[in-house]
């Protein structure tokens, strides 16, 4: 892309390059960006579900806090079964929430301390063994919901995709070390059960070795220790610009802490049906759908901490937010269309998307140009405006179900009407071979409720949990060192990624159903050139889960297929086609100099002398339609093309373009300020292949 001034660019009537997009749609570009900021109180929301489990001593003054737990219902704690009795076989009787320092009252402002009135061990747990080490504890009443005290969610899926966990507790800080007075957290990574088993062979209580409902996690420097038992092994999942904690495991046992040996945790997912049964037996309305990740995440979303990227500044109980820095937005890219088939022709078609790159052209995946051998019938823009597909093209080297050369083009019946007032204009194609690195936006679909900004408790029902919207996620390009393709796609890429592929993603994992990848949708970014921002599409989404959040996704780079794109979008002009191309000149005798007018492409303009609108005059020579006002010396000129320069400047532009066309002696000698009707007679039969139309106030007459 050669950097030149768009005000000096003269575009041909017939498009000759896909790199002229910024010039062609320059008027729709934005001059800047505004980022709003918001302010609201902040508290200790990071550990709002964390419970300290204690035993009141005989003096009724001292409490020994010996285990941890997680608040998972407003009156129930999830913990380890071996935490249901101490060495004297005494059950715990008190739980404390919203207090990070258990040894002084420095942070007791939001603390809540409640009695434990019932302890329920898993029925298969035995103190002589280390299996089924999970239990529930019922509180005397419901906690008071607050930013600092709120239940966590349970991870209900047997598949654990996460690359890292957090464990929290008030346990010992090392082998034979004292207990920490402050709640601490450690970052741990999952360890395969086969590898973990080698550390626990022959351990008392593990007669059958580690079971499938147990899991291991560890770190070379960090570990859970005595006193951390029953605490959560958790992940924080993103939605609504907030982070919700999900309990994946319960701290069970380990060897001497701090020796780089992974600890063992009870997986939560296999025990969710049992947990639901206990809650219902206690009179709780614990319906199955309430434990679905998306439903649980919404229950207390207004109390959760914000994702770090939106927090500008935090001090005391106040934080300054910039929600424009969020990872996800419940909006749609203005350039995206969804692709549809007539169900009676191609039933069971796949979900596909594409990108508007011209008034009547959409670029998409090759797989989206046919379904069961049938091309799509229409596309919809922003879910409502429908446009019929007239032609389809797929890359000649594409093979069905392949991830190579997966690029296609759809031609539409009706041209789109672009409007800069609401950012609707086509995306430009990024054609540079070096690609577009850094931050990009990716399009997806997700539940509306998981993508809206929430400041108060939302209404949750079957209806709100079904409505989906378009979403846009902020991701970054990735290379071989941080590109982690999910296992399920490995078989589709036996040789790994090729030069046409782009790996992308974002670090946080999402609550399921927050963002599903829009296949064929754009990986794009606004580019600032010549004082304007226009959208450039770098690649099309090819495969991935959750829009690339947590695990990488893959796109196909358009720059790798520029030659094929140009062969379809810009076919060579034949002599016959050139001969058929004739400019149409429209004359409106009611318009005088200075009147508002409308050009052939419906742009707003003003009637001015041709010498002040050289771009329109030059366009006429290049077989482009022109609207004349009253006489041949007045043309309807778009506001952006009106000039106040000297005649010499326009003559120079004129000479350059006449030479470019092969030379026209009469034109070259005629100054631009000469009335155009002397150079192009308006009244009379067709001359030199030019068709003339007189436009009157109510009808048109063809000459």
CSV table of N, CA, C and O in Angstrom, one decimal, residues 148-221:
chain,number,residue,atom,x,y,z
A,148,UNK,N,-18.2,-8.8,49.1
A,148,UNK,CA,-17.2,-9.6,49.7
A,148,UNK,C,-17.6,-11.0,50.1
A,148,UNK,O,-16.8,-11.8,50.5
A,149,UNK,N,-18.9,-11.3,50.0
A,149,UNK,CA,-19.4,-12.6,50.4
A,149,UNK,C,-20.4,-13.0,49.4
A,149,UNK,O,-21.5,-12.5,49.4
A,150,UNK,N,-20.1,-14.0,48.6
A,150,UNK,CA,-21.0,-14.5,47.5
A,150,UNK,C,-20.6,-15.9,47.1
A,150,UNK,O,-19.4,-16.2,47.1
A,151,UNK,N,-21.5,-16.8,46.8
A,151,UNK,CA,-21.2,-18.1,46.4
A,151,UNK,C,-20.4,-18.2,45.1
A,151,UNK,O,-20.5,-17.4,44.2
A,152,UNK,N,-19.5,-19.2,45.0
A,152,UNK,CA,-18.8,-19.6,43.8
A,152,UNK,C,-19.7,-20.5,43.0
A,152,UNK,O,-20.7,-21.1,43.4
A,153,UNK,N,-19.3,-20.8,41.7
A,153,UNK,CA,-19.9,-21.8,40.9
A,153,UNK,C,-19.1,-23.1,40.9
A,153,UNK,O,-18.0,-23.1,41.2
A,154,UNK,N,-19.8,-24.2,40.4
A,154,UNK,CA,-19.2,-25.5,40.3
A,154,UNK,C,-18.9,-25.8,38.8
A,154,UNK,O,-19.7,-25.5,38.0
A,155,UNK,N,-17.7,-26.3,38.6
A,155,UNK,CA,-17.4,-26.7,37.2
A,155,UNK,C,-18.0,-28.1,37.0
A,155,UNK,O,-17.5,-29.1,37.6
A,156,UNK,N,-19.0,-28.2,36.1
A,156,UNK,CA,-19.7,-29.4,36.0
A,156,UNK,C,-19.3,-30.3,34.9
A,156,UNK,O,-19.9,-31.4,34.7
A,157,UNK,N,-18.3,-29.9,34.1
A,157,UNK,CA,-17.9,-30.7,32.9
A,157,UNK,C,-16.8,-31.6,33.3
A,157,UNK,O,-15.8,-31.2,34.0
A,158,UNK,N,-16.8,-32.8,32.8
A,158,UNK,CA,-15.7,-33.8,33.1
A,158,UNK,C,-14.4,-33.3,32.4
A,158,UNK,O,-13.3,-33.7,32.8
A,159,UNK,N,-14.6,-32.6,31.3
A,159,UNK,CA,-13.4,-32.1,30.5
A,159,UNK,C,-12.8,-30.9,31.3
A,159,UNK,O,-13.6,-29.9,31.5
A,160,UNK,N,-11.6,-31.0,31.6
A,160,UNK,CA,-10.9,-29.8,32.2
A,160,UNK,C,-9.9,-29.3,31.3
A,160,UNK,O,-8.8,-29.9,31.1
A,161,UNK,N,-10.2,-28.2,30.6
A,161,UNK,CA,-9.3,-27.6,29.6
A,161,UNK,C,-8.3,-26.6,30.1
A,161,UNK,O,-7.4,-26.2,29.4
A,162,UNK,N,-8.4,-26.2,31.4
A,162,UNK,CA,-7.7,-25.1,31.9
A,162,UNK,C,-6.2,-25.4,32.1
A,162,UNK,O,-5.8,-26.5,32.4
A,163,UNK,N,-5.4,-24.4,31.8
A,163,UNK,CA,-3.9,-24.6,31.9
A,163,UNK,C,-3.3,-24.2,33.2
A,163,UNK,O,-2.2,-24.5,33.5
A,164,UNK,N,-4.1,-23.6,34.0
A,164,UNK,CA,-3.6,-23.1,35.4
A,164,UNK,C,-4.8,-23.0,36.3
A,164,UNK,O,-6.0,-22.8,35.9
A,165,UNK,N,-4.5,-23.2,37.6
A,165,UNK,CA,-5.5,-23.1,38.6
A,165,UNK,C,-5.0,-22.2,39.7
A,165,UNK,O,-3.8,-21.9,39.8
A,166,UNK,N,-5.9,-21.8,40.6
A,166,UNK,CA,-5.5,-21.1,41.8
A,166,UNK,C,-6.1,-21.9,43.0
A,166,UNK,O,-7.2,-22.4,43.0
A,167,UNK,N,-5.2,-22.0,44.0
A,167,UNK,CA,-5.7,-22.6,45.3
A,167,UNK,C,-5.5,-21.6,46.4
A,167,UNK,O,-4.5,-20.8,46.4
A,168,UNK,N,-6.4,-21.5,47.3
A,168,UNK,CA,-6.4,-20.5,48.4
A,168,UNK,C,-6.5,-21.2,49.8
A,168,UNK,O,-7.2,-22.2,49.9
A,169,UNK,N,-5.9,-20.5,50.8
A,169,UNK,CA,-6.1,-21.1,52.1
A,169,UNK,C,-5.2,-20.3,53.1
A,169,UNK,O,-4.4,-19.5,52.8
A,170,UNK,N,-5.5,-20.7,54.4
A,170,UNK,CA,-4.8,-20.1,55.5
A,170,UNK,C,-3.8,-21.2,56.1
A,170,UNK,O,-3.5,-21.1,57.3
A,171,UNK,N,-3.3,-22.1,55.3
A,171,UNK,CA,-2.5,-23.2,55.8
A,171,UNK,C,-1.1,-22.8,56.1
A,171,UNK,O,-0.7,-21.6,56.0
A,172,UNK,N,-0.2,-23.8,56.4
A,172,UNK,CA,1.2,-23.5,56.6
A,172,UNK,C,1.9,-23.0,55.4
A,172,UNK,O,1.5,-23.3,54.3
A,173,UNK,N,2.9,-22.2,55.6
A,173,UNK,CA,3.6,-21.6,54.5
A,173,UNK,C,4.8,-22.5,54.0
A,173,UNK,O,5.5,-22.1,53.1
A,174,UNK,N,4.9,-23.7,54.6
A,174,UNK,CA,5.9,-24.6,54.2
A,174,UNK,C,6.0,-25.8,55.1
A,174,UNK,O,5.3,-25.8,56.2
A,175,UNK,N,6.9,-26.7,54.8
A,175,UNK,CA,7.0,-27.9,55.7
A,175,UNK,C,7.5,-27.5,57.0
A,175,UNK,O,8.6,-26.8,57.2
A,176,UNK,N,6.7,-27.8,58.1
A,176,UNK,CA,7.1,-27.5,59.5
A,176,UNK,C,7.1,-26.0,59.7
A,176,UNK,O,7.6,-25.6,60.7
A,177,UNK,N,6.4,-25.3,58.9
A,177,UNK,CA,6.3,-23.8,59.1
A,177,UNK,C,5.0,-23.5,59.8
A,177,UNK,O,4.1,-24.3,59.9
A,178,UNK,N,4.9,-22.2,60.2
A,178,UNK,CA,3.7,-21.8,60.9
A,178,UNK,C,2.6,-21.5,59.9
A,178,UNK,O,2.9,-21.3,58.8
A,179,UNK,N,1.4,-21.3,60.5
A,179,UNK,CA,0.2,-21.0,59.6
A,179,UNK,C,0.3,-19.5,59.2
A,179,UNK,O,0.8,-18.7,60.0
A,180,UNK,N,-0.2,-19.2,58.1
A,180,UNK,CA,-0.3,-17.8,57.6
A,180,UNK,C,-1.5,-17.1,58.2
A,180,UNK,O,-2.6,-17.7,58.2
A,181,UNK,N,-1.3,-15.9,58.7
A,181,UNK,CA,-2.5,-15.2,59.2
A,181,UNK,C,-3.3,-14.6,58.1
A,181,UNK,O,-4.4,-14.2,58.3
A,182,UNK,N,-2.7,-14.5,56.9
A,182,UNK,CA,-3.4,-13.8,55.8
A,182,UNK,C,-3.7,-14.9,54.8
A,182,UNK,O,-2.9,-15.8,54.5
A,183,UNK,N,-4.9,-14.8,54.2
A,183,UNK,CA,-5.3,-15.7,53.1
A,183,UNK,C,-4.4,-15.6,52.0
A,183,UNK,O,-4.1,-14.5,51.4
A,184,UNK,N,-3.8,-16.7,51.6
A,184,UNK,CA,-2.8,-16.7,50.5
A,184,UNK,C,-3.4,-17.5,49.3
A,184,UNK,O,-4.2,-18.4,49.5
A,185,UNK,N,-2.9,-17.2,48.1
A,185,UNK,CA,-3.2,-18.0,46.9
A,185,UNK,C,-2.0,-18.4,46.2
A,185,UNK,O,-0.9,-17.8,46.3
A,186,UNK,N,-2.1,-19.6,45.6
A,186,UNK,CA,-1.0,-20.1,44.8
A,186,UNK,C,-1.5,-20.5,43.4
A,186,UNK,O,-2.6,-20.9,43.3
A,187,UNK,N,-0.6,-20.4,42.5
A,187,UNK,CA,-0.9,-20.8,41.1
A,187,UNK,C,-0.4,-22.2,40.8
A,187,UNK,O,0.8,-22.4,41.1
A,188,UNK,N,-1.2,-23.1,40.3
A,188,UNK,CA,-0.8,-24.4,40.1
A,188,UNK,C,-1.2,-24.8,38.7
A,188,UNK,O,-2.1,-24.3,38.1
A,189,UNK,N,-0.5,-25.8,38.2
A,189,UNK,CA,-0.8,-26.3,36.8
A,189,UNK,C,-1.2,-27.8,36.9
A,189,UNK,O,-0.8,-28.5,37.8
A,190,UNK,N,-2.1,-28.2,36.0
A,190,UNK,CA,-2.6,-29.6,36.1
A,190,UNK,C,-1.4,-30.6,35.8
A,190,UNK,O,-0.5,-30.3,35.0
A,191,UNK,N,-1.5,-31.8,36.5
A,191,UNK,CA,-0.5,-32.8,36.3
A,191,UNK,C,-1.3,-34.1,35.9
A,191,UNK,O,-2.3,-34.5,36.5
A,192,UNK,N,-0.8,-34.7,34.8
A,192,UNK,CA,-1.5,-36.0,34.3
A,192,UNK,C,-1.5,-37.0,35.4
A,192,UNK,O,-0.5,-37.2,36.2
A,193,UNK,N,-2.6,-37.8,35.5
A,193,UNK,CA,-2.7,-38.7,36.6
A,193,UNK,C,-1.6,-39.8,36.5
A,193,UNK,O,-1.1,-40.2,37.6
A,194,UNK,N,-1.2,-40.2,35.3
A,194,UNK,CA,-0.2,-41.2,35.2
A,194,UNK,C,1.1,-40.7,35.8
A,194,UNK,O,1.8,-41.5,36.5
A,195,UNK,N,1.4,-39.5,35.6
A,195,UNK,CA,2.7,-38.9,36.2
A,195,UNK,C,2.5,-38.7,37.7
A,195,UNK,O,3.5,-38.9,38.4
A,196,UNK,N,1.4,-38.3,38.1
A,196,UNK,CA,1.1,-38.1,39.5
A,196,UNK,C,1.2,-39.4,40.4
A,196,UNK,O,1.6,-39.4,41.5
A,197,UNK,N,0.7,-40.5,39.8
A,197,UNK,CA,0.6,-41.8,40.5
A,197,UNK,C,2.0,-42.2,41.0
A,197,UNK,O,2.1,-42.8,42.1
A,198,UNK,N,3.0,-41.9,40.2
A,198,UNK,CA,4.4,-42.3,40.7
A,198,UNK,C,4.8,-41.8,42.0
A,198,UNK,O,5.6,-42.3,42.7
A,199,UNK,N,4.2,-40.6,42.4
A,199,UNK,CA,4.5,-40.0,43.7
A,199,UNK,C,3.7,-40.6,44.8
A,199,UNK,O,4.0,-40.4,46.0
A,200,UNK,N,2.7,-41.4,44.5
A,200,UNK,CA,1.8,-41.8,45.6
A,200,UNK,C,1.6,-43.3,45.6
A,200,UNK,O,0.6,-43.9,46.2
A,201,UNK,N,2.5,-44.1,45.0
A,201,UNK,CA,2.4,-45.5,45.0
A,201,UNK,C,2.7,-46.0,46.4
A,201,UNK,O,3.7,-45.6,47.1
A,202,UNK,N,1.9,-46.9,46.9
A,202,UNK,CA,2.1,-47.5,48.3
A,202,UNK,C,1.7,-46.6,49.4
A,202,UNK,O,2.0,-46.9,50.6
A,203,UNK,N,1.0,-45.5,49.1
A,203,UNK,CA,0.6,-44.6,50.2
A,203,UNK,C,-0.6,-45.2,50.9
A,203,UNK,O,-1.5,-45.7,50.3
A,204,UNK,N,-0.6,-45.1,52.2
A,204,UNK,CA,-1.7,-45.6,53.0
A,204,UNK,C,-3.0,-44.9,52.6
A,204,UNK,O,-3.1,-43.7,52.5
A,205,UNK,N,-4.1,-45.7,52.4
A,205,UNK,CA,-5.4,-45.2,52.1
A,205,UNK,C,-5.6,-45.1,50.6
A,205,UNK,O,-6.7,-44.7,50.2
A,206,UNK,N,-4.6,-45.5,49.8
A,206,UNK,CA,-4.8,-45.5,48.4
A,206,UNK,C,-4.6,-46.9,47.8
A,206,UNK,O,-3.7,-47.1,47.0
A,207,UNK,N,-5.3,-47.8,48.3
A,207,UNK,CA,-5.1,-49.2,48.0
A,207,UNK,C,-5.3,-49.4,46.4
A,207,UNK,O,-4.6,-50.2,45.8
A,208,UNK,N,-6.2,-48.7,45.8
A,208,UNK,CA,-6.5,-48.8,44.4
A,208,UNK,C,-5.8,-47.7,43.6
A,208,UNK,O,-6.2,-47.6,42.4
A,209,UNK,N,-4.9,-47.0,44.2
A,209,UNK,CA,-4.2,-46.0,43.4
A,209,UNK,C,-5.2,-44.8,43.3
A,209,UNK,O,-6.3,-44.7,43.9
A,210,UNK,N,-4.8,-43.8,42.5
A,210,UNK,CA,-5.6,-42.6,42.3
A,210,UNK,C,-6.8,-43.0,41.4
A,210,UNK,O,-6.6,-43.7,40.3
A,211,UNK,N,-8.0,-42.5,41.7
A,211,UNK,CA,-9.1,-42.8,40.9
A,211,UNK,C,-9.4,-41.7,39.9
A,211,UNK,O,-8.9,-40.6,40.0
A,212,UNK,N,-10.3,-42.0,39.0
A,212,UNK,CA,-10.6,-41.0,38.0
A,212,UNK,C,-11.3,-39.7,38.5
A,212,UNK,O,-11.3,-38.7,37.9
A,213,UNK,N,-11.9,-39.8,39.7
A,213,UNK,CA,-12.5,-38.6,40.2
A,213,UNK,C,-11.6,-37.8,41.2
A,213,UNK,O,-12.0,-37.0,41.9
A,214,UNK,N,-10.3,-38.2,41.1
A,214,UNK,CA,-9.3,-37.4,41.7
A,214,UNK,C,-8.4,-36.8,40.6
A,214,UNK,O,-8.3,-37.3,39.5
A,215,UNK,N,-7.8,-35.7,40.9
A,215,UNK,CA,-6.9,-35.0,40.0
A,215,UNK,C,-5.7,-34.4,40.7
A,215,UNK,O,-5.7,-34.3,42.0
A,216,UNK,N,-4.6,-34.1,40.0
A,216,UNK,CA,-3.4,-33.6,40.6
A,216,UNK,C,-3.1,-32.2,40.0
A,216,UNK,O,-3.3,-31.9,38.8
A,217,UNK,N,-2.4,-31.4,40.8
A,217,UNK,CA,-2.0,-30.1,40.4
A,217,UNK,C,-0.8,-29.7,41.2
A,217,UNK,O,-0.7,-30.1,42.4
A,218,UNK,N,0.2,-29.0,40.6
A,218,UNK,CA,1.4,-28.6,41.4
A,218,UNK,C,2.2,-27.5,40.7
A,218,UNK,O,1.8,-27.0,39.7
A,219,UNK,N,3.3,-27.2,41.4
A,219,UNK,CA,4.2,-26.2,40.9
A,219,UNK,C,5.5,-26.4,41.5
A,219,UNK,O,5.6,-26.9,42.6
A,220,UNK,N,6.6,-26.0,40.9
A,220,UNK,CA,7.9,-26.2,41.4
A,220,UNK,C,8.2,-25.3,42.6
A,220,UNK,O,9.1,-25.7,43.4
A,221,UNK,N,7.5,-24.3,42.8
A,221,UNK,CA,7.7,-23.4,43.9
A,221,UNK,C,6.6,-23.2,44.9
A,221,UNK,O,6.7,-22.8,46.0
